[in-house]
């Protein structure tokens, strides 16, 4: 019965691909990597077929998933130096970061469409010994192909949001049998564990590992951070707001915070009058839009992509229009705002700034990161704003009270340290399966 459902799913996917194919080819965003997705393996990877044989195939859909799994990739190379690693991504941004960070230790390529004629060439060339899916990627065709070839499949940092769970649960007659094919599932939290087992995953093969994203949050050397601050003309007494992973409407919100603090400091000479704002949009396609919003508020946009810095003129906002830089830039912050929380997105990783003991503000939309957000809030390490207007008030709290800012940062850093270690647990889970592969 399940094979029939998978066949129907793949027929539907093939039809959709035929009709949407012209759209994919016309749009630059979807055209990138299209031939690899269709099953055409590049010649350089074909030539490395012998070296890749018996690899561990890791699929990380985009930047967030790759950054999460990268510490685990390094751990696998350290512990299993003779085992080749292949990493697939779906998005161009994920591909770019993967090649930049792991291109020297892994084969990087685009994940094929979930159809036999797209998947088979990659399986033939790579001949993986093990497949690992990062977070939530349940591809029926890929899973069935792994089973057909007796390739164990695992999921690390596994998560299903409450919203997605409702959809998966309604279709558990389809997804349940697929989850049972996994040799192991490493869930981020107890809530995620419960969702997976309710959909149909076996409780015997599903365990709680924690969030491997936290393990990658390690501070850079002081000398490197000092050089970064100097290169941007940021002084030790400047009050710096770093707004990370922003979405539509959130640049407006943090610009209003900046304007409110500047108005306050102009009236009170005892306050720090050098207030700087760094904005890092979540998606590259919004970089120009963010620059326009900054200029509409009367500020000049200084851009990372142009190697610009803050000048002595003032009235400037720094636009971090580059990939893979955000966590490092959090080191500059007096306070951080994590985006996707005022916009109705569901939030991004609110723990990242605590690698540098930076207090964090966020909005009310934290559905995608609620376990981390609630835990930080409970230990007094998160400033949650009810809306954009309330965000001004929350940032003012740490602007006016350095001791409070320091205390929040220390609490968050302590929580982060206590909750790291998921990479080692994930490696142990993988190793226990890998050692039993032929």
PDB file of C-alpha atoms in Angstrom, residues 34-304:
ATOM      1  CA  UNK A  34      19.058  22.712 -11.876  1.00  0.00           C
ATOM      2  CA  UNK A  35      21.089  20.126 -13.814  1.00  0.00           C
ATOM      3  CA  UNK A  36      22.479  18.550 -10.649  1.00  0.00           C
ATOM      4  CA  UNK A  37      18.947  18.455  -9.251  1.00  0.00           C
ATOM      5  CA  UNK A  38      17.804  16.673 -12.418  1.00  0.00           C
ATOM      6  CA  UNK A  39      20.390  13.949 -11.885  1.00  0.00           C
ATOM      7  CA  UNK A  40      23.268  15.180 -14.059  1.00  0.00           C
ATOM      8  CA  UNK A  41      26.406  14.496 -12.028  1.00  0.00           C
ATOM      9  CA  UNK A  42      29.274  16.935 -12.784  1.00  0.00           C
ATOM     10  CA  UNK A  43      32.352  15.420 -14.421  1.00  0.00           C
ATOM     11  CA  UNK A  44      34.661  16.306 -11.520  1.00  0.00           C
ATOM     12  CA  UNK A  45      32.468  14.327  -9.124  1.00  0.00           C
ATOM     13  CA  UNK A  46      32.262  11.411 -11.574  1.00  0.00           C
ATOM     14  CA  UNK A  47      36.058  11.350 -11.739  1.00  0.00           C
ATOM     15  CA  UNK A  48      36.150  11.114  -7.931  1.00  0.00           C
ATOM     16  CA  UNK A  49      33.742   8.158  -7.894  1.00  0.00           C
ATOM     17  CA  UNK A  50      36.316   5.777  -6.434  1.00  0.00           C
ATOM     18  CA  UNK A  51      37.286   8.258  -3.691  1.00  0.00           C
ATOM     19  CA  UNK A  52      33.626   8.879  -2.759  1.00  0.00           C
ATOM     20  CA  UNK A  53      32.620   5.207  -2.644  1.00  0.00           C
ATOM     21  CA  UNK A  54      31.237   4.313   0.792  1.00  0.00           C
ATOM     22  CA  UNK A  55      30.774   7.961   1.771  1.00  0.00           C
ATOM     23  CA  UNK A  56      28.504   9.430   4.399  1.00  0.00           C
ATOM     24  CA  UNK A  57      25.882  11.481   2.509  1.00  0.00           C
ATOM     25  CA  UNK A  58      24.682  14.434   4.603  1.00  0.00           C
ATOM     26  CA  UNK A  59      21.753  16.531   3.397  1.00  0.00           C
ATOM     27  CA  UNK A  60      21.387  20.062   4.790  1.00  0.00           C
ATOM     28  CA  UNK A  61      18.730  22.042   2.933  1.00  0.00           C
ATOM     29  CA  UNK A  62      20.094  25.581   3.425  1.00  0.00           C
ATOM     30  CA  UNK A  63      22.463  27.854   5.353  1.00  0.00           C
ATOM     31  CA  UNK A  64      20.891  27.299   8.769  1.00  0.00           C
ATOM     32  CA  UNK A  65      20.958  23.523   8.494  1.00  0.00           C
ATOM     33  CA  UNK A  66      24.508  23.484   7.131  1.00  0.00           C
ATOM     34  CA  UNK A  67      25.800  25.785   9.865  1.00  0.00           C
ATOM     35  CA  UNK A  68      24.103  23.535  12.402  1.00  0.00           C
ATOM     36  CA  UNK A  69      25.683  20.342  11.090  1.00  0.00           C
ATOM     37  CA  UNK A  70      29.128  21.771  10.292  1.00  0.00           C
ATOM     38  CA  UNK A  71      30.616  21.006  13.751  1.00  0.00           C
ATOM     39  CA  UNK A  72      29.376  17.430  13.320  1.00  0.00           C
ATOM     40  CA  UNK A  73      30.991  17.249   9.860  1.00  0.00           C
ATOM     41  CA  UNK A  74      34.319  18.259  11.402  1.00  0.00           C
ATOM     42  CA  UNK A  75      33.832  15.693  14.172  1.00  0.00           C
ATOM     43  CA  UNK A  76      33.190  12.941  11.600  1.00  0.00           C
ATOM     44  CA  UNK A  77      36.367  13.863   9.697  1.00  0.00           C
ATOM     45  CA  UNK A  78      38.377  13.781  12.916  1.00  0.00           C
ATOM     46  CA  UNK A  79      37.018  10.453  14.125  1.00  0.00           C
ATOM     47  CA  UNK A  80      36.623   8.746  10.717  1.00  0.00           C
ATOM     48  CA  UNK A  81      39.427  10.300   8.634  1.00  0.00           C
ATOM     49  CA  UNK A  82      39.296   7.555   6.009  1.00  0.00           C
ATOM     50  CA  UNK A  83      35.574   7.951   5.352  1.00  0.00           C
ATOM     51  CA  UNK A  84      34.619  10.346   2.541  1.00  0.00           C
ATOM     52  CA  UNK A  85      31.806  12.823   3.162  1.00  0.00           C
ATOM     53  CA  UNK A  86      29.334  14.184   0.610  1.00  0.00           C
ATOM     54  CA  UNK A  87      27.087  17.140   1.472  1.00  0.00           C
ATOM     55  CA  UNK A  88      24.011  18.138  -0.502  1.00  0.00           C
ATOM     56  CA  UNK A  89      22.026  21.355  -0.151  1.00  0.00           C
ATOM     57  CA  UNK A  90      18.857  22.595  -1.817  1.00  0.00           C
ATOM     58  CA  UNK A  91      19.435  26.353  -1.855  1.00  0.00           C
ATOM     59  CA  UNK A  92      22.152  28.355  -3.600  1.00  0.00           C
ATOM     60  CA  UNK A  93      23.045  30.154  -0.370  1.00  0.00           C
ATOM     61  CA  UNK A  94      23.440  26.823   1.407  1.00  0.00           C
ATOM     62  CA  UNK A  95      25.625  25.589  -1.459  1.00  0.00           C
ATOM     63  CA  UNK A  96      27.814  28.693  -1.290  1.00  0.00           C
ATOM     64  CA  UNK A  97      28.433  28.450   2.450  1.00  0.00           C
ATOM     65  CA  UNK A  98      28.984  24.673   2.297  1.00  0.00           C
ATOM     66  CA  UNK A  99      31.647  25.080  -0.405  1.00  0.00           C
ATOM     67  CA  UNK A 100      33.285  27.929   1.480  1.00  0.00           C
ATOM     68  CA  UNK A 101      33.490  26.088   4.799  1.00  0.00           C
ATOM     69  CA  UNK A 102      33.664  22.415   3.851  1.00  0.00           C
ATOM     70  CA  UNK A 103      34.738  22.338   0.215  1.00  0.00           C
ATOM     71  CA  UNK A 104      38.176  21.023   1.188  1.00  0.00           C
ATOM     72  CA  UNK A 105      36.857  18.104   3.269  1.00  0.00           C
ATOM     73  CA  UNK A 106      33.670  17.071   1.456  1.00  0.00           C
ATOM     74  CA  UNK A 107      32.062  16.720  -1.965  1.00  0.00           C
ATOM     75  CA  UNK A 108      29.413  19.456  -2.251  1.00  0.00           C
ATOM     76  CA  UNK A 109      26.449  19.269  -4.642  1.00  0.00           C
ATOM     77  CA  UNK A 110      22.753  20.090  -5.048  1.00  0.00           C
ATOM     78  CA  UNK A 111      20.224  17.611  -3.682  1.00  0.00           C
ATOM     79  CA  UNK A 112      18.389  15.916  -6.579  1.00  0.00           C
ATOM     80  CA  UNK A 113      14.644  16.090  -7.106  1.00  0.00           C
ATOM     81  CA  UNK A 114      12.880  13.263  -5.294  1.00  0.00           C
ATOM     82  CA  UNK A 115      12.359  11.146  -8.407  1.00  0.00           C
ATOM     83  CA  UNK A 116      14.059   7.860  -9.399  1.00  0.00           C
ATOM     84  CA  UNK A 117      15.666   9.207 -12.586  1.00  0.00           C
ATOM     85  CA  UNK A 118      17.099  12.164 -10.615  1.00  0.00           C
ATOM     86  CA  UNK A 119      18.221  10.179  -7.560  1.00  0.00           C
ATOM     87  CA  UNK A 120      19.701   7.071  -9.202  1.00  0.00           C
ATOM     88  CA  UNK A 121      22.727   8.731 -10.909  1.00  0.00           C
ATOM     89  CA  UNK A 122      23.820  10.244  -7.597  1.00  0.00           C
ATOM     90  CA  UNK A 123      23.432   6.981  -5.696  1.00  0.00           C
ATOM     91  CA  UNK A 124      25.393   5.172  -8.422  1.00  0.00           C
ATOM     92  CA  UNK A 125      28.293   7.636  -8.329  1.00  0.00           C
ATOM     93  CA  UNK A 126      28.466   8.203  -4.560  1.00  0.00           C
ATOM     94  CA  UNK A 127      27.517   4.670  -3.443  1.00  0.00           C
ATOM     95  CA  UNK A 128      26.977   5.930   0.132  1.00  0.00           C
ATOM     96  CA  UNK A 129      27.395   3.708   3.170  1.00  0.00           C
ATOM     97  CA  UNK A 130      25.192   5.964   5.300  1.00  0.00           C
ATOM     98  CA  UNK A 131      22.727   8.823   4.752  1.00  0.00           C
ATOM     99  CA  UNK A 132      22.085  11.610   7.261  1.00  0.00           C
ATOM    100  CA  UNK A 133      19.262  14.135   7.008  1.00  0.00           C
ATOM    101  CA  UNK A 134      19.572  17.373   8.996  1.00  0.00           C
ATOM    102  CA  UNK A 135      16.455  18.681  10.778  1.00  0.00           C
ATOM    103  CA  UNK A 136      13.181  18.133   8.853  1.00  0.00           C
ATOM    104  CA  UNK A 137      13.558  16.687   5.375  1.00  0.00           C
ATOM    105  CA  UNK A 138      11.299  13.686   4.799  1.00  0.00           C
ATOM    106  CA  UNK A 139      11.767  12.804   1.118  1.00  0.00           C
ATOM    107  CA  UNK A 140       9.883   9.574   0.310  1.00  0.00           C
ATOM    108  CA  UNK A 141      11.818   8.771  -2.864  1.00  0.00           C
ATOM    109  CA  UNK A 142      15.186   9.308  -1.193  1.00  0.00           C
ATOM    110  CA  UNK A 143      14.187   7.222   1.817  1.00  0.00           C
ATOM    111  CA  UNK A 144      12.833   4.394  -0.360  1.00  0.00           C
ATOM    112  CA  UNK A 145      16.026   4.410  -2.452  1.00  0.00           C
ATOM    113  CA  UNK A 146      18.147   4.143   0.693  1.00  0.00           C
ATOM    114  CA  UNK A 147      16.071   1.183   1.851  1.00  0.00           C
ATOM    115  CA  UNK A 148      16.265  -0.499  -1.568  1.00  0.00           C
ATOM    116  CA  UNK A 149      20.061  -0.246  -1.482  1.00  0.00           C
ATOM    117  CA  UNK A 150      20.295  -1.273   2.212  1.00  0.00           C
ATOM    118  CA  UNK A 151      21.746   2.120   3.151  1.00  0.00           C
ATOM    119  CA  UNK A 152      20.981   3.080   6.773  1.00  0.00           C
ATOM    120  CA  UNK A 153      19.360   6.505   7.038  1.00  0.00           C
ATOM    121  CA  UNK A 154      19.481   8.740  10.113  1.00  0.00           C
ATOM    122  CA  UNK A 155      18.200  12.170  11.101  1.00  0.00           C
ATOM    123  CA  UNK A 156      20.198  14.530  13.314  1.00  0.00           C
ATOM    124  CA  UNK A 157      19.030  17.731  14.978  1.00  0.00           C
ATOM    125  CA  UNK A 158      15.575  16.480  14.052  1.00  0.00           C
ATOM    126  CA  UNK A 159      12.729  18.894  14.553  1.00  0.00           C
ATOM    127  CA  UNK A 160       9.100  19.337  13.566  1.00  0.00           C
ATOM    128  CA  UNK A 161       7.377  22.624  14.357  1.00  0.00           C
ATOM    129  CA  UNK A 162       3.919  22.530  15.980  1.00  0.00           C
ATOM    130  CA  UNK A 163       2.416  23.882  12.747  1.00  0.00           C
ATOM    131  CA  UNK A 164       4.134  21.258  10.569  1.00  0.00           C
ATOM    132  CA  UNK A 165       3.220  18.548  13.049  1.00  0.00           C
ATOM    133  CA  UNK A 166      -0.493  19.084  12.407  1.00  0.00           C
ATOM    134  CA  UNK A 167       0.066  18.462   8.697  1.00  0.00           C
ATOM    135  CA  UNK A 168       2.358  15.466   9.188  1.00  0.00           C
ATOM    136  CA  UNK A 169       0.008  13.973  11.780  1.00  0.00           C
ATOM    137  CA  UNK A 170      -2.976  14.156   9.439  1.00  0.00           C
ATOM    138  CA  UNK A 171      -0.910  12.276   6.855  1.00  0.00           C
ATOM    139  CA  UNK A 172       0.735   9.888   9.319  1.00  0.00           C
ATOM    140  CA  UNK A 173      -0.557   6.925   7.286  1.00  0.00           C
ATOM    141  CA  UNK A 174       1.997   8.079   4.684  1.00  0.00           C
ATOM    142  CA  UNK A 175       4.801   9.597   6.789  1.00  0.00           C
ATOM    143  CA  UNK A 176       4.661   7.103   9.671  1.00  0.00           C
ATOM    144  CA  UNK A 177       5.982   4.148   7.618  1.00  0.00           C
ATOM    145  CA  UNK A 178       8.709   6.398   6.191  1.00  0.00           C
ATOM    146  CA  UNK A 179       9.920   7.399   9.663  1.00  0.00           C
ATOM    147  CA  UNK A 180      10.023   3.739  10.679  1.00  0.00           C
ATOM    148  CA  UNK A 181      12.623   3.181   7.954  1.00  0.00           C
ATOM    149  CA  UNK A 182      15.113   5.414   9.811  1.00  0.00           C
ATOM    150  CA  UNK A 183      17.817   3.541  11.707  1.00  0.00           C
ATOM    151  CA  UNK A 184      18.008   6.401  14.202  1.00  0.00           C
ATOM    152  CA  UNK A 185      16.427   9.816  14.782  1.00  0.00           C
ATOM    153  CA  UNK A 186      18.159  12.309  17.055  1.00  0.00           C
ATOM    154  CA  UNK A 187      15.551  14.843  18.191  1.00  0.00           C
ATOM    155  CA  UNK A 188      16.457  18.281  19.511  1.00  0.00           C
ATOM    156  CA  UNK A 189      14.066  18.301  22.468  1.00  0.00           C
ATOM    157  CA  UNK A 190      11.549  16.179  24.338  1.00  0.00           C
ATOM    158  CA  UNK A 191       8.736  17.992  22.493  1.00  0.00           C
ATOM    159  CA  UNK A 192      10.285  17.082  19.134  1.00  0.00           C
ATOM    160  CA  UNK A 193      10.729  13.477  20.296  1.00  0.00           C
ATOM    161  CA  UNK A 194       7.035  13.263  21.158  1.00  0.00           C
ATOM    162  CA  UNK A 195       5.991  14.718  17.802  1.00  0.00           C
ATOM    163  CA  UNK A 196       8.093  12.246  15.834  1.00  0.00           C
ATOM    164  CA  UNK A 197       6.772   9.237  17.735  1.00  0.00           C
ATOM    165  CA  UNK A 198       3.173  10.456  17.406  1.00  0.00           C
ATOM    166  CA  UNK A 199       3.597  10.628  13.637  1.00  0.00           C
ATOM    167  CA  UNK A 200       4.955   7.095  13.576  1.00  0.00           C
ATOM    168  CA  UNK A 201       8.678   7.025  14.353  1.00  0.00           C
ATOM    169  CA  UNK A 202       9.776   4.107  16.514  1.00  0.00           C
ATOM    170  CA  UNK A 203      10.447   5.083  20.131  1.00  0.00           C
ATOM    171  CA  UNK A 204      13.262   2.489  20.127  1.00  0.00           C
ATOM    172  CA  UNK A 205      15.226   4.370  17.482  1.00  0.00           C
ATOM    173  CA  UNK A 206      14.277   7.945  18.430  1.00  0.00           C
ATOM    174  CA  UNK A 207      16.309   9.690  21.118  1.00  0.00           C
ATOM    175  CA  UNK A 208      16.856  13.199  22.468  1.00  0.00           C
ATOM    176  CA  UNK A 209      20.294  14.554  21.558  1.00  0.00           C
ATOM    177  CA  UNK A 210      19.872  18.289  22.081  1.00  0.00           C
ATOM    178  CA  UNK A 211      20.473  21.018  19.523  1.00  0.00           C
ATOM    179  CA  UNK A 212      23.782  20.724  17.660  1.00  0.00           C
ATOM    180  CA  UNK A 213      23.442  24.372  16.596  1.00  0.00           C
ATOM    181  CA  UNK A 214      24.481  25.283  20.126  1.00  0.00           C
ATOM    182  CA  UNK A 215      27.773  23.394  19.833  1.00  0.00           C
ATOM    183  CA  UNK A 216      28.875  25.563  16.932  1.00  0.00           C
ATOM    184  CA  UNK A 217      28.567  28.711  19.031  1.00  0.00           C
ATOM    185  CA  UNK A 218      32.178  29.207  20.082  1.00  0.00           C
ATOM    186  CA  UNK A 219      33.736  32.669  20.496  1.00  0.00           C
ATOM    187  CA  UNK A 220      36.482  33.708  18.115  1.00  0.00           C
ATOM    188  CA  UNK A 221      39.928  34.725  19.444  1.00  0.00           C
ATOM    189  CA  UNK A 222      40.058  38.137  21.113  1.00  0.00           C
ATOM    190  CA  UNK A 223      42.613  39.440  18.615  1.00  0.00           C
ATOM    191  CA  UNK A 224      40.317  38.638  15.682  1.00  0.00           C
ATOM    192  CA  UNK A 225      37.358  40.321  17.380  1.00  0.00           C
ATOM    193  CA  UNK A 226      39.452  43.394  18.171  1.00  0.00           C
ATOM    194  CA  UNK A 227      40.506  43.634  14.524  1.00  0.00           C
ATOM    195  CA  UNK A 228      36.854  43.404  13.433  1.00  0.00           C
ATOM    196  CA  UNK A 229      35.805  46.244  15.757  1.00  0.00           C
ATOM    197  CA  UNK A 230      38.706  48.435  14.618  1.00  0.00           C
ATOM    198  CA  UNK A 231      37.974  47.751  10.948  1.00  0.00           C
ATOM    199  CA  UNK A 232      34.447  49.109  11.440  1.00  0.00           C
ATOM    200  CA  UNK A 233      35.538  52.070  13.617  1.00  0.00           C
ATOM    201  CA  UNK A 234      33.581  50.796  16.618  1.00  0.00           C
ATOM    202  CA  UNK A 235      34.884  52.032  19.964  1.00  0.00           C
ATOM    203  CA  UNK A 236      34.758  50.260  23.312  1.00  0.00           C
ATOM    204  CA  UNK A 237      32.238  52.773  24.690  1.00  0.00           C
ATOM    205  CA  UNK A 238      29.870  52.683  21.704  1.00  0.00           C
ATOM    206  CA  UNK A 239      26.415  51.222  22.251  1.00  0.00           C
ATOM    207  CA  UNK A 240      25.957  48.810  19.354  1.00  0.00           C
ATOM    208  CA  UNK A 241      22.700  47.149  18.328  1.00  0.00           C
ATOM    209  CA  UNK A 242      23.060  44.141  16.032  1.00  0.00           C
ATOM    210  CA  UNK A 243      19.785  43.122  14.384  1.00  0.00           C
ATOM    211  CA  UNK A 244      20.288  39.653  12.944  1.00  0.00           C
ATOM    212  CA  UNK A 245      18.230  37.614  10.461  1.00  0.00           C
ATOM    213  CA  UNK A 246      15.714  40.412   9.871  1.00  0.00           C
ATOM    214  CA  UNK A 247      12.589  40.097   7.733  1.00  0.00           C
ATOM    215  CA  UNK A 248      10.195  42.623   6.188  1.00  0.00           C
ATOM    216  CA  UNK A 249       9.044  45.124   8.823  1.00  0.00           C
ATOM    217  CA  UNK A 250      11.880  44.394  11.232  1.00  0.00           C
ATOM    218  CA  UNK A 251      14.372  46.829   9.703  1.00  0.00           C
ATOM    219  CA  UNK A 252      11.730  49.510  10.316  1.00  0.00           C
ATOM    220  CA  UNK A 253      11.377  48.348  13.926  1.00  0.00           C
ATOM    221  CA  UNK A 254      15.090  48.485  14.783  1.00  0.00           C
ATOM    222  CA  UNK A 255      15.554  51.801  12.973  1.00  0.00           C
ATOM    223  CA  UNK A 256      12.844  53.238  15.225  1.00  0.00           C
ATOM    224  CA  UNK A 257      14.767  51.850  18.216  1.00  0.00           C
ATOM    225  CA  UNK A 258      17.888  53.647  16.981  1.00  0.00           C
ATOM    226  CA  UNK A 259      15.973  56.901  16.501  1.00  0.00           C
ATOM    227  CA  UNK A 260      14.463  56.659  19.995  1.00  0.00           C
ATOM    228  CA  UNK A 261      17.861  56.089  21.641  1.00  0.00           C
ATOM    229  CA  UNK A 262      19.454  58.924  19.677  1.00  0.00           C
ATOM    230  CA  UNK A 263      16.651  61.277  20.744  1.00  0.00           C
ATOM    231  CA  UNK A 264      17.129  60.223  24.374  1.00  0.00           C
ATOM    232  CA  UNK A 265      20.925  60.644  24.315  1.00  0.00           C
ATOM    233  CA  UNK A 266      20.668  64.118  22.746  1.00  0.00           C
ATOM    234  CA  UNK A 267      18.636  65.300  25.757  1.00  0.00           C
ATOM    235  CA  UNK A 268      20.743  63.625  28.452  1.00  0.00           C
ATOM    236  CA  UNK A 269      24.488  64.298  28.297  1.00  0.00           C
ATOM    237  CA  UNK A 270      25.314  61.535  30.810  1.00  0.00           C
ATOM    238  CA  UNK A 271      24.150  58.856  28.349  1.00  0.00           C
ATOM    239  CA  UNK A 272      26.353  57.258  25.723  1.00  0.00           C
ATOM    240  CA  UNK A 273      25.811  59.342  22.600  1.00  0.00           C
ATOM    241  CA  UNK A 274      27.581  57.036  20.153  1.00  0.00           C
ATOM    242  CA  UNK A 275      24.850  54.578  19.198  1.00  0.00           C
ATOM    243  CA  UNK A 276      25.427  52.326  16.224  1.00  0.00           C
ATOM    244  CA  UNK A 277      23.126  49.895  14.427  1.00  0.00           C
ATOM    245  CA  UNK A 278      24.126  46.889  12.323  1.00  0.00           C
ATOM    246  CA  UNK A 279      21.379  45.187  10.294  1.00  0.00           C
ATOM    247  CA  UNK A 280      21.782  41.697   8.807  1.00  0.00           C
ATOM    248  CA  UNK A 281      18.794  40.654   6.646  1.00  0.00           C
ATOM    249  CA  UNK A 282      18.018  36.934   6.686  1.00  0.00           C
ATOM    250  CA  UNK A 283      17.826  36.512   2.912  1.00  0.00           C
ATOM    251  CA  UNK A 284      20.277  37.921   0.312  1.00  0.00           C
ATOM    252  CA  UNK A 285      17.434  38.912  -2.004  1.00  0.00           C
ATOM    253  CA  UNK A 286      16.388  41.500   0.624  1.00  0.00           C
ATOM    254  CA  UNK A 287      19.768  43.252   0.867  1.00  0.00           C
ATOM    255  CA  UNK A 288      18.786  46.021  -1.564  1.00  0.00           C
ATOM    256  CA  UNK A 289      15.373  46.387   0.049  1.00  0.00           C
ATOM    257  CA  UNK A 290      17.018  46.822   3.465  1.00  0.00           C
ATOM    258  CA  UNK A 291      19.392  49.463   2.062  1.00  0.00           C
ATOM    259  CA  UNK A 292      16.407  51.370   0.677  1.00  0.00           C
ATOM    260  CA  UNK A 293      14.597  51.268   4.041  1.00  0.00           C
ATOM    261  CA  UNK A 294      17.713  52.550   5.820  1.00  0.00           C
ATOM    262  CA  UNK A 295      17.979  55.494   3.426  1.00  0.00           C
ATOM    263  CA  UNK A 296      14.248  56.236   3.670  1.00  0.00           C
ATOM    264  CA  UNK A 297      14.819  56.833   7.393  1.00  0.00           C
ATOM    265  CA  UNK A 298      17.465  59.430   6.591  1.00  0.00           C
ATOM    266  CA  UNK A 299      20.510  57.267   7.320  1.00  0.00           C
ATOM    267  CA  UNK A 300      23.365  56.388   5.014  1.00  0.00           C
ATOM    268  CA  UNK A 301      23.815  52.650   4.464  1.00  0.00           C
ATOM    269  CA  UNK A 302      27.428  51.549   4.969  1.00  0.00           C
ATOM    270  CA  UNK A 303      27.832  48.129   3.353  1.00  0.00           C
ATOM    271  CA  UNK A 304      29.851  45.038   4.207  1.00  0.00           C
TER     272      UNK A 304
END
